[in-house]
Tab-separated table of C-alpha atoms in Angstrom:
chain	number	residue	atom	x	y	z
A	1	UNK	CA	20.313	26.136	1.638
A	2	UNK	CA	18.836	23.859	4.603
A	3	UNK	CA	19.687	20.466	5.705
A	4	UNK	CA	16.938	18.060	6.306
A	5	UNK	CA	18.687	15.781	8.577
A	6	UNK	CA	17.030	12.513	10.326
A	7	UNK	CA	17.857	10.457	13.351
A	8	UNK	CA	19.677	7.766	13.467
A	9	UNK	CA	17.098	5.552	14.232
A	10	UNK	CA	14.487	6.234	11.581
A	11	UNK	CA	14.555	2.792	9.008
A	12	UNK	CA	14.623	3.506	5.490
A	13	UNK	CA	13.361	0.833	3.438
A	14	UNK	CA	11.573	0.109	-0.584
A	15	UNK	CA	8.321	-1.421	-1.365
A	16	UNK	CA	6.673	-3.702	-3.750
A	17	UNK	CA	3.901	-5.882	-4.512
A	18	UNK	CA	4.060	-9.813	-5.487
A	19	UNK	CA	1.546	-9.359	-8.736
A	20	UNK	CA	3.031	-5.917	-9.582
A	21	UNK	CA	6.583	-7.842	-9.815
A	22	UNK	CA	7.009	-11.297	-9.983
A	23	UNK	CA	5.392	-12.525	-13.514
A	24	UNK	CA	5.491	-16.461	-13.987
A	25	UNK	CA	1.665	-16.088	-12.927
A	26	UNK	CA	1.757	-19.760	-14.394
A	27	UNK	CA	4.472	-21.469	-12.593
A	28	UNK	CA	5.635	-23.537	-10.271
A	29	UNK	CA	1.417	-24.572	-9.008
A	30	UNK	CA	0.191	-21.135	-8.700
A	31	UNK	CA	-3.064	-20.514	-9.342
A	32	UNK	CA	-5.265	-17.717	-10.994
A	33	UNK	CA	-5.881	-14.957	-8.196
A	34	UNK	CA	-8.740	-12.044	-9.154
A	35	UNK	CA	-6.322	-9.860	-11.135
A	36	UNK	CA	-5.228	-12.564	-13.340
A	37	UNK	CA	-9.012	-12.733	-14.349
A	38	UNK	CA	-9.609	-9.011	-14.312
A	39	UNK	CA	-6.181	-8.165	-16.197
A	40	UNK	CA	-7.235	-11.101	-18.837
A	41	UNK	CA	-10.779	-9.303	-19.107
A	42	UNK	CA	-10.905	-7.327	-22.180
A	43	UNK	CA	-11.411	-3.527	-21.289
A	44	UNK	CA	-9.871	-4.017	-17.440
A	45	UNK	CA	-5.953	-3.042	-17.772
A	46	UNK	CA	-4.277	-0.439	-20.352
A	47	UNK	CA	-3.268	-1.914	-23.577
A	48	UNK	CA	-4.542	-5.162	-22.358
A	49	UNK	CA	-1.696	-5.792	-20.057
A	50	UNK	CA	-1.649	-8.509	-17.881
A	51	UNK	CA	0.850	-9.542	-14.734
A	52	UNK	CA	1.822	-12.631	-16.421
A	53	UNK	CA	5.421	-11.609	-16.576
A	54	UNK	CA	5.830	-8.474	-14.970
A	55	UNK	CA	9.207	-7.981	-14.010
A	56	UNK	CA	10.267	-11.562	-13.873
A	57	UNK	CA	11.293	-11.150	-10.197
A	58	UNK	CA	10.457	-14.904	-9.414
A	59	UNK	CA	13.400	-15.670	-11.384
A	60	UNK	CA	15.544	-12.635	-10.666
A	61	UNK	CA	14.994	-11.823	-7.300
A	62	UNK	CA	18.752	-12.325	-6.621
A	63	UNK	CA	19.733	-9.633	-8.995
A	64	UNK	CA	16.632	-7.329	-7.356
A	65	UNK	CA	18.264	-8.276	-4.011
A	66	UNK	CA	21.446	-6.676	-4.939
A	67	UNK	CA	19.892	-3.162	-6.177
A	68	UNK	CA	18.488	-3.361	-2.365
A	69	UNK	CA	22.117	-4.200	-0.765
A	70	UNK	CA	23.499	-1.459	-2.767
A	71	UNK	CA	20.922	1.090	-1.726
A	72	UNK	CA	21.545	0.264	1.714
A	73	UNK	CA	18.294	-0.029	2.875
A	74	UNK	CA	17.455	-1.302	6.349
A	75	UNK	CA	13.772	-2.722	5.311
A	76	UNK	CA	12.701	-4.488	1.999
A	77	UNK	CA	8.811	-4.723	2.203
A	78	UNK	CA	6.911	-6.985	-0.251
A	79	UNK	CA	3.902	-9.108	-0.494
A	80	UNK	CA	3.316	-12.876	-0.075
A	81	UNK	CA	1.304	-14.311	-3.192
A	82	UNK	CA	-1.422	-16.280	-1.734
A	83	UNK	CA	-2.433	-18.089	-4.672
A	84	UNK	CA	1.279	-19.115	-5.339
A	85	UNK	CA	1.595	-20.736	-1.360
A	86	UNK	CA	-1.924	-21.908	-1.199
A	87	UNK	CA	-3.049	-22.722	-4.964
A	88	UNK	CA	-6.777	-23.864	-3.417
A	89	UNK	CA	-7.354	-20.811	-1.445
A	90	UNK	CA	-7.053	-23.032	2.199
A	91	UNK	CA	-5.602	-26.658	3.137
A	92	UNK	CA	-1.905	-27.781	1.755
A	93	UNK	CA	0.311	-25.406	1.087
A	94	UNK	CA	2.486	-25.503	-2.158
A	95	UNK	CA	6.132	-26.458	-1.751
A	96	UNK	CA	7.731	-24.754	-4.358
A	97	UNK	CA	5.891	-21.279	-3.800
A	98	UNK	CA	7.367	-21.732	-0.231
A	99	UNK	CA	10.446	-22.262	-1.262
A	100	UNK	CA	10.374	-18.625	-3.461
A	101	UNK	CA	9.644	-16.762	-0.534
A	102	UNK	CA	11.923	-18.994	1.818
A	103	UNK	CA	14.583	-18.237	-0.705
A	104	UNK	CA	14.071	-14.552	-0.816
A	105	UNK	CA	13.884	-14.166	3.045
A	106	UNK	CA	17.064	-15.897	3.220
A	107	UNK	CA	18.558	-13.487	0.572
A	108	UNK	CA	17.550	-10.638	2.391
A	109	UNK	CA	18.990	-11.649	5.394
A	110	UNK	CA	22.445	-12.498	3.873
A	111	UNK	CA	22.441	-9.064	3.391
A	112	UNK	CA	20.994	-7.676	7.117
A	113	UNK	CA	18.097	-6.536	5.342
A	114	UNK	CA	14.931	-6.647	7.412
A	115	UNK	CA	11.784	-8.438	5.164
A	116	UNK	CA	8.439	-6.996	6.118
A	117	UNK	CA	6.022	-9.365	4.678
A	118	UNK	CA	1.962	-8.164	3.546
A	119	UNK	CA	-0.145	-11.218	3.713
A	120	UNK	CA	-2.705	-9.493	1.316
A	121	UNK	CA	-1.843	-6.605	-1.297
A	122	UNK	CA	-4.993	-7.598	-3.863
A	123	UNK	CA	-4.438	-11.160	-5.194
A	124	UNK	CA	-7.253	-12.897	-3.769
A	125	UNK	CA	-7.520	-16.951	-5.087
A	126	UNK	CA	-9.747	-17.053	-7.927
A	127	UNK	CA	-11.191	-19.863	-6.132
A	128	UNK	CA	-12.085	-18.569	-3.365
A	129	UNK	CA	-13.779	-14.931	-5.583
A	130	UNK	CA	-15.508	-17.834	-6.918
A	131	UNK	CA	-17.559	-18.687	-3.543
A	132	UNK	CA	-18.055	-14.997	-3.084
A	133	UNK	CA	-14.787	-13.655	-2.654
A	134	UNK	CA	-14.899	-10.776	0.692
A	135	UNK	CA	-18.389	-10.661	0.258
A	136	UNK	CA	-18.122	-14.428	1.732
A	137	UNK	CA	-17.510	-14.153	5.306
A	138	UNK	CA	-15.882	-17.281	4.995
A	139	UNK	CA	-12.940	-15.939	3.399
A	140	UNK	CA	-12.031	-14.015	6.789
A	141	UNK	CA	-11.191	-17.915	8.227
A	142	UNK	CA	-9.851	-18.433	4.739
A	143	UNK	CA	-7.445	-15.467	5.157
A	144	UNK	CA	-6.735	-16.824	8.442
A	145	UNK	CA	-5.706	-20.420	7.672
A	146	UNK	CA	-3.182	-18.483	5.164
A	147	UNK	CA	-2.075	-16.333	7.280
A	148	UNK	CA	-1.628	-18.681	10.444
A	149	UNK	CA	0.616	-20.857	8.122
A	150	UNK	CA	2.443	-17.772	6.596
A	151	UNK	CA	3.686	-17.063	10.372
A	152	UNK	CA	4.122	-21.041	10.988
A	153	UNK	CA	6.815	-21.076	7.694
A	154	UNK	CA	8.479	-17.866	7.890
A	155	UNK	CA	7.851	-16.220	12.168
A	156	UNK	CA	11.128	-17.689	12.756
A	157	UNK	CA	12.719	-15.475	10.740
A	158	UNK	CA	10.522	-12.053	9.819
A	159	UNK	CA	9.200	-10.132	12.791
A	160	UNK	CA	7.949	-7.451	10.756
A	161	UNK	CA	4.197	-8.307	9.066
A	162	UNK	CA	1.442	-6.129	7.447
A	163	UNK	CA	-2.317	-7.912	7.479
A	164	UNK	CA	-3.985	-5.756	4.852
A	165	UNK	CA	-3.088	-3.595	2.582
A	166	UNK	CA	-5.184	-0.177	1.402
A	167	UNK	CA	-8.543	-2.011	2.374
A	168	UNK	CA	-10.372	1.236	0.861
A	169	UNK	CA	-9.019	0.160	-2.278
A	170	UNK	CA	-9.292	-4.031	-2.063
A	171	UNK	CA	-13.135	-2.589	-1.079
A	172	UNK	CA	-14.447	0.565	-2.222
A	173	UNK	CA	-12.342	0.985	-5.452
A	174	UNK	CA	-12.716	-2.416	-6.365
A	175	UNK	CA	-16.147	-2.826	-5.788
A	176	UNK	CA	-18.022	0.034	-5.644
A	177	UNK	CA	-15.677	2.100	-8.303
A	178	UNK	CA	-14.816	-1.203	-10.436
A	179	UNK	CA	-11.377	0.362	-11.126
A	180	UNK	CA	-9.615	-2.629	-9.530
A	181	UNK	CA	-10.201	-6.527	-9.756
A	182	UNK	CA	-12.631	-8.136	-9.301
A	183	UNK	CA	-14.593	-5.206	-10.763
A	184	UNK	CA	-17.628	-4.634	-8.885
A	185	UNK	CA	-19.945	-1.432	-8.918
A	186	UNK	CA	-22.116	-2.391	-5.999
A	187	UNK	CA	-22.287	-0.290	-2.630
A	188	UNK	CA	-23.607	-3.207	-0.629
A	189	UNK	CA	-20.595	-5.380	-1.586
A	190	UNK	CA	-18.024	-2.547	-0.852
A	191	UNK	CA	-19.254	-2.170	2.578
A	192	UNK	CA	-19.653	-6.118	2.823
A	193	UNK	CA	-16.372	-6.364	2.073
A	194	UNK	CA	-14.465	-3.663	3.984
A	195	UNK	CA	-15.884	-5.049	6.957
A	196	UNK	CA	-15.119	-8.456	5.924
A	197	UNK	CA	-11.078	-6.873	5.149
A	198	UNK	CA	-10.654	-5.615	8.567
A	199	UNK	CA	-12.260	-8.947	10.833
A	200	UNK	CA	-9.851	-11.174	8.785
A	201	UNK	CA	-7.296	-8.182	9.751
A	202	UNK	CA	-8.136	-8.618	13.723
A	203	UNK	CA	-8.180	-12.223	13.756
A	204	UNK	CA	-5.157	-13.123	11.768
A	205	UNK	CA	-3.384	-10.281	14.489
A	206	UNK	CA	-4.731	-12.600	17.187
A	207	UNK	CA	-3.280	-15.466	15.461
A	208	UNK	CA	-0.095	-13.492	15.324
A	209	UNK	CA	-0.012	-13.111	19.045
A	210	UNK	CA	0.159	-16.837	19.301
A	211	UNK	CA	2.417	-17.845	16.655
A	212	UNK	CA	5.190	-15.352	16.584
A	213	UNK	CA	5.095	-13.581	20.037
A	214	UNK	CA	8.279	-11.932	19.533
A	215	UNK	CA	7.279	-10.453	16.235
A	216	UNK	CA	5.732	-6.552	15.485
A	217	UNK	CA	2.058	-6.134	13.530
A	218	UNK	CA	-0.118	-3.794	12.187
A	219	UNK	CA	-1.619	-3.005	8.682
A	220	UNK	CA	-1.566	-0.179	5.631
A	221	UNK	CA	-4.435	2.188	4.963
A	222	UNK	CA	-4.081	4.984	2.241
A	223	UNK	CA	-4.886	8.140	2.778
A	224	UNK	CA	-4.673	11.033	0.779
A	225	UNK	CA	-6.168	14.720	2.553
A	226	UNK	CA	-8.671	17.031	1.452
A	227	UNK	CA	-8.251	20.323	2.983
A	228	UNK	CA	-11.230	22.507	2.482
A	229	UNK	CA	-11.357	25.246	-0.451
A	230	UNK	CA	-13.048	27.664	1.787
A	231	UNK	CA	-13.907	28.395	5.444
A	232	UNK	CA	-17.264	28.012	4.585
A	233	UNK	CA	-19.397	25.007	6.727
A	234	UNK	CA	-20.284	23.172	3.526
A	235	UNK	CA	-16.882	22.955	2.378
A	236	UNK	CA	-15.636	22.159	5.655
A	237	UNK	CA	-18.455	19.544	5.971
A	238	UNK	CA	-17.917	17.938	2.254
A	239	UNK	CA	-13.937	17.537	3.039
A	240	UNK	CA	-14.845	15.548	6.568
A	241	UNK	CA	-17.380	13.474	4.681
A	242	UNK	CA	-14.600	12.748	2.185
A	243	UNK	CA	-11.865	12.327	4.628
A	244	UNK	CA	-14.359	9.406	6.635
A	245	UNK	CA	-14.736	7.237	4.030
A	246	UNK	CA	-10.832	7.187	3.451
A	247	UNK	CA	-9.822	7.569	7.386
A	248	UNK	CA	-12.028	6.748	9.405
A	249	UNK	CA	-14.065	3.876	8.334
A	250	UNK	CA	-11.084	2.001	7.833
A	251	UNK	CA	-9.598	3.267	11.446
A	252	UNK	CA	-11.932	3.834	13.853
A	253	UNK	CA	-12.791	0.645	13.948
A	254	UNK	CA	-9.172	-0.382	14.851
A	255	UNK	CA	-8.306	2.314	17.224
A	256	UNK	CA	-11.765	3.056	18.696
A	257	UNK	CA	-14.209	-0.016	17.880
A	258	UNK	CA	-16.193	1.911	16.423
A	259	UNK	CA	-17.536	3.220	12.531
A	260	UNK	CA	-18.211	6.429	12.238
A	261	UNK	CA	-22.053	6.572	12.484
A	262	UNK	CA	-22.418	9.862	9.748
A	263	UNK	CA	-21.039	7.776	7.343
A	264	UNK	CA	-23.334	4.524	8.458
A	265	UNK	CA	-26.283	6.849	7.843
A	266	UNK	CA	-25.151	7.705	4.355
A	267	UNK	CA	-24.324	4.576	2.990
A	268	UNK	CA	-27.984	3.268	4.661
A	269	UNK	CA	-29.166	6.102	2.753
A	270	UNK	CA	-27.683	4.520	-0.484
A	271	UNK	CA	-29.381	0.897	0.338
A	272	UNK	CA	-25.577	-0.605	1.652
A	273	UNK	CA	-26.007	-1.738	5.358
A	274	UNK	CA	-23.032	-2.544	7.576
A	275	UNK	CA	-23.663	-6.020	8.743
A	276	UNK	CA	-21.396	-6.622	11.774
A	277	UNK	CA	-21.566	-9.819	13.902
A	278	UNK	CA	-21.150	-10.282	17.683
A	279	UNK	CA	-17.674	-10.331	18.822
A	280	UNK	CA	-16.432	-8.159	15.400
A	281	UNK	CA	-15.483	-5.034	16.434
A	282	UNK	CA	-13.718	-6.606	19.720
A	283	UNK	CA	-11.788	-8.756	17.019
A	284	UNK	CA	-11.137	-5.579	15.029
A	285	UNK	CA	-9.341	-3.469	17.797
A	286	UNK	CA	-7.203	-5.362	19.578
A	287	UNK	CA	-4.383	-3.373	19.885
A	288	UNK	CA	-1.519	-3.559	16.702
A	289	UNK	CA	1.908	-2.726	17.133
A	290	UNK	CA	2.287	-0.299	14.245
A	291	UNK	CA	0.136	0.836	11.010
A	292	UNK	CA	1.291	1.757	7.889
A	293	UNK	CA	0.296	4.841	6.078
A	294	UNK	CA	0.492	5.123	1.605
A	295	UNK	CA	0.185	8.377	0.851
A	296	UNK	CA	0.701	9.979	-2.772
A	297	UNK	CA	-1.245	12.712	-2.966
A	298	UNK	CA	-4.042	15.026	-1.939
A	299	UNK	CA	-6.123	18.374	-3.017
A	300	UNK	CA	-8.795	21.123	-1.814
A	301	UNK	CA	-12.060	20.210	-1.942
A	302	UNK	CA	-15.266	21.672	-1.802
A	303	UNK	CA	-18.994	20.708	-1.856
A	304	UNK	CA	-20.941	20.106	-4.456
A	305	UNK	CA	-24.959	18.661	-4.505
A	306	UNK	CA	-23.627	16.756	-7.364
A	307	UNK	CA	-20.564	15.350	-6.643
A	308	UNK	CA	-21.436	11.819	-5.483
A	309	UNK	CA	-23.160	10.573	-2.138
A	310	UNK	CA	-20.230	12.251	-0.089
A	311	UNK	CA	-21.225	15.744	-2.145
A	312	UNK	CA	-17.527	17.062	-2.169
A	313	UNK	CA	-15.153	17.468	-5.361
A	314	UNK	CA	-11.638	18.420	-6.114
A	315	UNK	CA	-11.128	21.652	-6.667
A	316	UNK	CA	-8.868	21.661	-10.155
A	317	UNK	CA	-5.893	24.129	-9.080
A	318	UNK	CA	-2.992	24.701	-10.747
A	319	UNK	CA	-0.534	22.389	-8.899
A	320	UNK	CA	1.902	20.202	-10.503
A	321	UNK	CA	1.076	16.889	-11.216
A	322	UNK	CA	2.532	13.256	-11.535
A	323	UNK	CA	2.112	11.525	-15.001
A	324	UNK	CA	-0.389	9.797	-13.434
A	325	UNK	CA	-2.243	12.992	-13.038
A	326	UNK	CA	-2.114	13.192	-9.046
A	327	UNK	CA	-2.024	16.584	-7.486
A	328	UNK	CA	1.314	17.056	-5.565
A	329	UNK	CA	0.404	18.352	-2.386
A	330	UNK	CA	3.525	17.488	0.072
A	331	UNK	CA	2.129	19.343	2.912
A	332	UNK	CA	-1.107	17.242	3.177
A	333	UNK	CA	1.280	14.714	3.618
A	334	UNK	CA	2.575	16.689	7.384
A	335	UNK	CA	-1.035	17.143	7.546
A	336	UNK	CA	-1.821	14.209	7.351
A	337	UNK	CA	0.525	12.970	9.985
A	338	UNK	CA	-0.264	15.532	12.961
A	339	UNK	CA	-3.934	14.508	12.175
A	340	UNK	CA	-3.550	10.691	12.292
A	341	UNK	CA	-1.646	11.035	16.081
A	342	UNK	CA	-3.716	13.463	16.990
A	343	UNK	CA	-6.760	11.410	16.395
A	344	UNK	CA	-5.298	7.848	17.284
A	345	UNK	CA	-2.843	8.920	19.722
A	346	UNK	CA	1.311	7.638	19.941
A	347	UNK	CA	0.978	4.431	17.341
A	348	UNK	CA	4.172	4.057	15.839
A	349	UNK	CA	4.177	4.700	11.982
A	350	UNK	CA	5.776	3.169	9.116
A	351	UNK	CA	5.223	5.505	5.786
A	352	UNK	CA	4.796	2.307	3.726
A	353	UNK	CA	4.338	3.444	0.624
A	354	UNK	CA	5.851	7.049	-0.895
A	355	UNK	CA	6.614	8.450	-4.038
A	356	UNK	CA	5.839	9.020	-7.695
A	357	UNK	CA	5.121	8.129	-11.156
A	358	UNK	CA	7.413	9.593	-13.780
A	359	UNK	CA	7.788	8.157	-17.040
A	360	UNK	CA	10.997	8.638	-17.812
A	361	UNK	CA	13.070	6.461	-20.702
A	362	UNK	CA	16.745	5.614	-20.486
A	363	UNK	CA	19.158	7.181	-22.666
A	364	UNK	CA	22.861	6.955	-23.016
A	365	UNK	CA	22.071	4.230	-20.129
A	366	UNK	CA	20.367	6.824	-17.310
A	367	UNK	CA	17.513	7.737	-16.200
A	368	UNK	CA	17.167	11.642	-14.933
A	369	UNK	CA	13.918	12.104	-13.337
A	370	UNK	CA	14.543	14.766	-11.303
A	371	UNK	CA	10.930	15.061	-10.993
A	372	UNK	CA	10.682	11.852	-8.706
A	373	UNK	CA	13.822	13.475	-6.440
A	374	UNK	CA	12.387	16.646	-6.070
A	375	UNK	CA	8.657	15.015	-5.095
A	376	UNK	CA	10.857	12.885	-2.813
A	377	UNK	CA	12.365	15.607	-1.203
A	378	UNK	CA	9.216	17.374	-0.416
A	379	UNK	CA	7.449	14.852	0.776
A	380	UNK	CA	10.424	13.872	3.500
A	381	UNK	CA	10.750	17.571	4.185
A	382	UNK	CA	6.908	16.742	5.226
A	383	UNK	CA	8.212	13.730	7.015
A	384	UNK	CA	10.849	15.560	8.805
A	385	UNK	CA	8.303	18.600	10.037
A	386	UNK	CA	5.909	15.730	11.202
A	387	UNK	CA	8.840	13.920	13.096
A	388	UNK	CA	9.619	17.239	14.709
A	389	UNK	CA	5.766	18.164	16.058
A	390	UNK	CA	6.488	14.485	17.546
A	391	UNK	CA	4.689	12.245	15.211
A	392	UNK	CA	6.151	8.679	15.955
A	393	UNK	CA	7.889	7.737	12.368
A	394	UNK	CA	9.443	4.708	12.506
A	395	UNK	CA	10.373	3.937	9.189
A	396	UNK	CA	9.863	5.376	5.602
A	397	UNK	CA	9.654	3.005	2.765
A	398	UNK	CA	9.593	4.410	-1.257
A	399	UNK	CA	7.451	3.110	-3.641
A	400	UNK	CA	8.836	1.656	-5.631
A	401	UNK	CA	11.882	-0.376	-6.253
A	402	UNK	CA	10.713	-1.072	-9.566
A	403	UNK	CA	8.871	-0.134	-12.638
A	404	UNK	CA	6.172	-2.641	-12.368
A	405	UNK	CA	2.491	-3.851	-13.222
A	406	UNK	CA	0.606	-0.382	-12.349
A	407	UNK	CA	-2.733	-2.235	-11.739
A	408	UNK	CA	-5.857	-0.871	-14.167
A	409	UNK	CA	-2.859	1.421	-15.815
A	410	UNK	CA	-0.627	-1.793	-17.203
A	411	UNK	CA	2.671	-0.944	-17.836
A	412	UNK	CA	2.356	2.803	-18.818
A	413	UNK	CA	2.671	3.924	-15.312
A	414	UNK	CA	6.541	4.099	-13.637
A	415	UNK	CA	6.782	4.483	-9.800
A	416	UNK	CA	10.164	2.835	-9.477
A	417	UNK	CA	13.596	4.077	-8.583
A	418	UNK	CA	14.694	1.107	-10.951
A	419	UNK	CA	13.748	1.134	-14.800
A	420	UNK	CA	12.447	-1.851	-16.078
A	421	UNK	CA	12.301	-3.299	-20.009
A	422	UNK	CA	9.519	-4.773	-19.652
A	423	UNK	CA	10.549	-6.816	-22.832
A	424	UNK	CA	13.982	-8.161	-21.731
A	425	UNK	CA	13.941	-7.416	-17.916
A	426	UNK	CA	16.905	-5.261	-18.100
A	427	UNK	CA	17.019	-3.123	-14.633
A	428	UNK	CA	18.636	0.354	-14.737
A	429	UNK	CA	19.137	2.559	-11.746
A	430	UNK	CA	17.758	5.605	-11.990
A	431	UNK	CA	18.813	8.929	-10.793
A	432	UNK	CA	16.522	8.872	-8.084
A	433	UNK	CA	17.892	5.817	-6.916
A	434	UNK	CA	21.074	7.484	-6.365
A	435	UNK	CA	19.367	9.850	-4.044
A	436	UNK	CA	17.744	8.167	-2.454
A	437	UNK	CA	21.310	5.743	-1.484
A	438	UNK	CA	22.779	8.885	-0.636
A	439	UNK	CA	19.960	10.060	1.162
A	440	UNK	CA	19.894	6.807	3.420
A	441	UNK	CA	23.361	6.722	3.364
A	442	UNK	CA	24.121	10.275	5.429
A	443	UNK	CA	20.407	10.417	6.794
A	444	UNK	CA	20.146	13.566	5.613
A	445	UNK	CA	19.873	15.749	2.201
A	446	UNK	CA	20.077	19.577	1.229
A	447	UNK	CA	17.230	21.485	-0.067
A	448	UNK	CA	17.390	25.345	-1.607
């Protein structure tokens, strides 16, 4: 038996999303953002399911509070609705969708909890999709005005704030893939709009800097890692290819002011053209105070003439596998790590988002997914080995607290520590919950 023990001053913390949780998508003067539109699209979301309700946490978010006090968490991340605090996308803000958040900050502090808020996890205004959306540079001021009054309402009290979260995904998946809202397959508008992503990223930081100097920034990339099948070059060459498109077009740019020009070439080579305007890049890598880092999974890859522009595939080994059908591959995760401060140097890291989708039922009033704890445990035991080759880990935040609205996958999908009905709300704590309190509790846990 051996003792994964952590310092003292690592902060554990849980994660969550405002569409994935909060439901009453038509309350209170909040409008439509893109994934009430996509997730009302026939064909979009499993089963046809829709965020309208969710988990309800607009109106229970005192109970959802209470599962954090008692886990004994130092850090509650979540995101900030924009449609629900600024129904038009820019100019007046809407009380009452203040008031939710004020509400919720306040609860969390009752309880020393530390919020960290995301200004953008997905739920762009219809509205402002409806002038272009990202591909609109004019939503980078947009995001700005929102932001700016985000730190103007709430500074005073959270010092903790994430810009963007998983641009590859709000770009690339979304509008190149067309998995996630608003449902694009166009190359030209996934570039336009990770570009557009990370200059509203730099200039809300700016605006940071002005409006809550005390306060800590950065944002949250995913990354997964491919590690190549084979020594060979191609293989080695197909994994890099696949690793810049998830790494380093969404950090160079950040840490070096720069995109990596292989991957410029290829997308040219596609007809999609980076477009970057004077004074962009400058705006893009001013320095942050942290990033975030959601990683889930990761596999061997190879190449393969066929396998897309990037010519590299998974190779399809026998390693277990979440109910969402990710490889677990824990030590990609340490992998990862070394590779990210090797390449960007000491930037403190929060692991924002961890952990793992198990669909487990309640019965006799638990739920034993001893699955989720053992993936847990691996992946810290990753954590810990990354802390130890001097990685600097801040925090480590699970996803999720709850069951929730699993984007394109509805309600099939369960990352939470927390079961939810999704018919009557009814939260159960799962054995992984218990864990994980234990596990935060003694900063430390056994493995065999």
């Amino acid at each position: 038996m051996t003792t994964i023990e952590f310092s003292k001053e690592l902060k554990w913390g849980a994660a969550t999303a405002s569409y994935q949780i909060e439901g009453a998508a038509n309350e209170d003067g909040r409008s439509p953002s893109i994934w009430d539109t996509f997730s009302h699209t026939p064909g979009n979301v499993k089963n046809g399911d829709t965020g309208d309700h969710a988990c309800n946490s607009y109106h229970l978010y005192k109970e959802d509070v209470q599962h954090l006090k008692d886990l004994g968490i130092d850090i509650y991340r979540f995101s900030i609705s924009w449609s629900r605090v600024m129904p038009e996308g820019t100019g007046s803000l809407n009380p009452a969708g203040v008031a939710y958040y004020r509400n919720l900050i306040t609860e969390l502090l009752k309880y020393d909890i530390e919020p960290m808020i995301t200004l953008y996890h997905w739920d762009l205004p219809q509205v402002l999709q409806d002038k272009g959306g990202w591909e609109n540079r004019a939503t980078i001021d947009a995001f700005n005005e929102y932001a700016e009054a985000m730190f103007k309402e709430f500074g005073d009290q959270v010092k903790n704030w994430i810009t963007i979260n998983e641009p590859w995904c709000a770009s690339f998946l979304s509008n190149f893939l067309g998995i996630h809202a608003p449902g694009k397959k166009d190359l030209q508008a996934a570039v336009d709009v990770s570009h557009h992503l990370l200059t509203a990223h730099g200039k809300a930081v700016q605006s940071f800097r002005e409006l809550v100097p005390d306060g800590e920034i950065g944002y949250a990339p995913n990354l997964g890692w491919l590690e190549p099948f084979s020594p060979a070059a191609e293989d080695q060459d197909a994994c890099r290819r696949g690793m810049l498109w998830q790494k380093e077009w969404f950090m160079d740019p950040v840490f070096k002011g720069s995109y990596p020009e292989e991957l410029i070439q290829i997308f040219k080579e596609h007809d999609a053209v980076l477009h970057i305007e004077e004074g962009d890049l400058e705006l893009i890598s001013q320095p942050i105070d942290f990033y975030g880092i959601n990683y889930y999974t990761g596999s061997l890859g190879r190449h393969n003439d066929e396998a897309g522009m990037f010519q590299v595939e998974e190779v399809p080994l026998d390693y277990r596998q979440t109910d969402i059908g990710w490889p677990i591959y824990a030590d990609g995760f340490y992998k990862a790590l070394k590779n990210l401060n090797e390449t960007y140097g000491d930037v403190p890291i929060y692991i924002t988002e961890n952990g793992a989708c198990y669909n487990h039922g309640v019965e006799d009033g638990k739920v034993n997914d001893q699955e989720r704890i053992d993936y847990l445990k691996q992946h810290l035991t990753s954590l810990h080995r990354a802390i130890k080759a001097g990685v600097p880990i801040k925090g480590y935040l699970v996803w999720s607290l709850l069951d929730n609205f699993e984007w394109a996958e509805g309600y099939e999908k369960r990352f939470g520590i927390i079961h939810i009905n999704f018919d009557t709300f009814e939260r159960t704590r799962k054995e992984s919950y218990y864990w994980y309190k234990n596990t935060v509790e003694n900063k430390r846990f056994e493995i065999t």
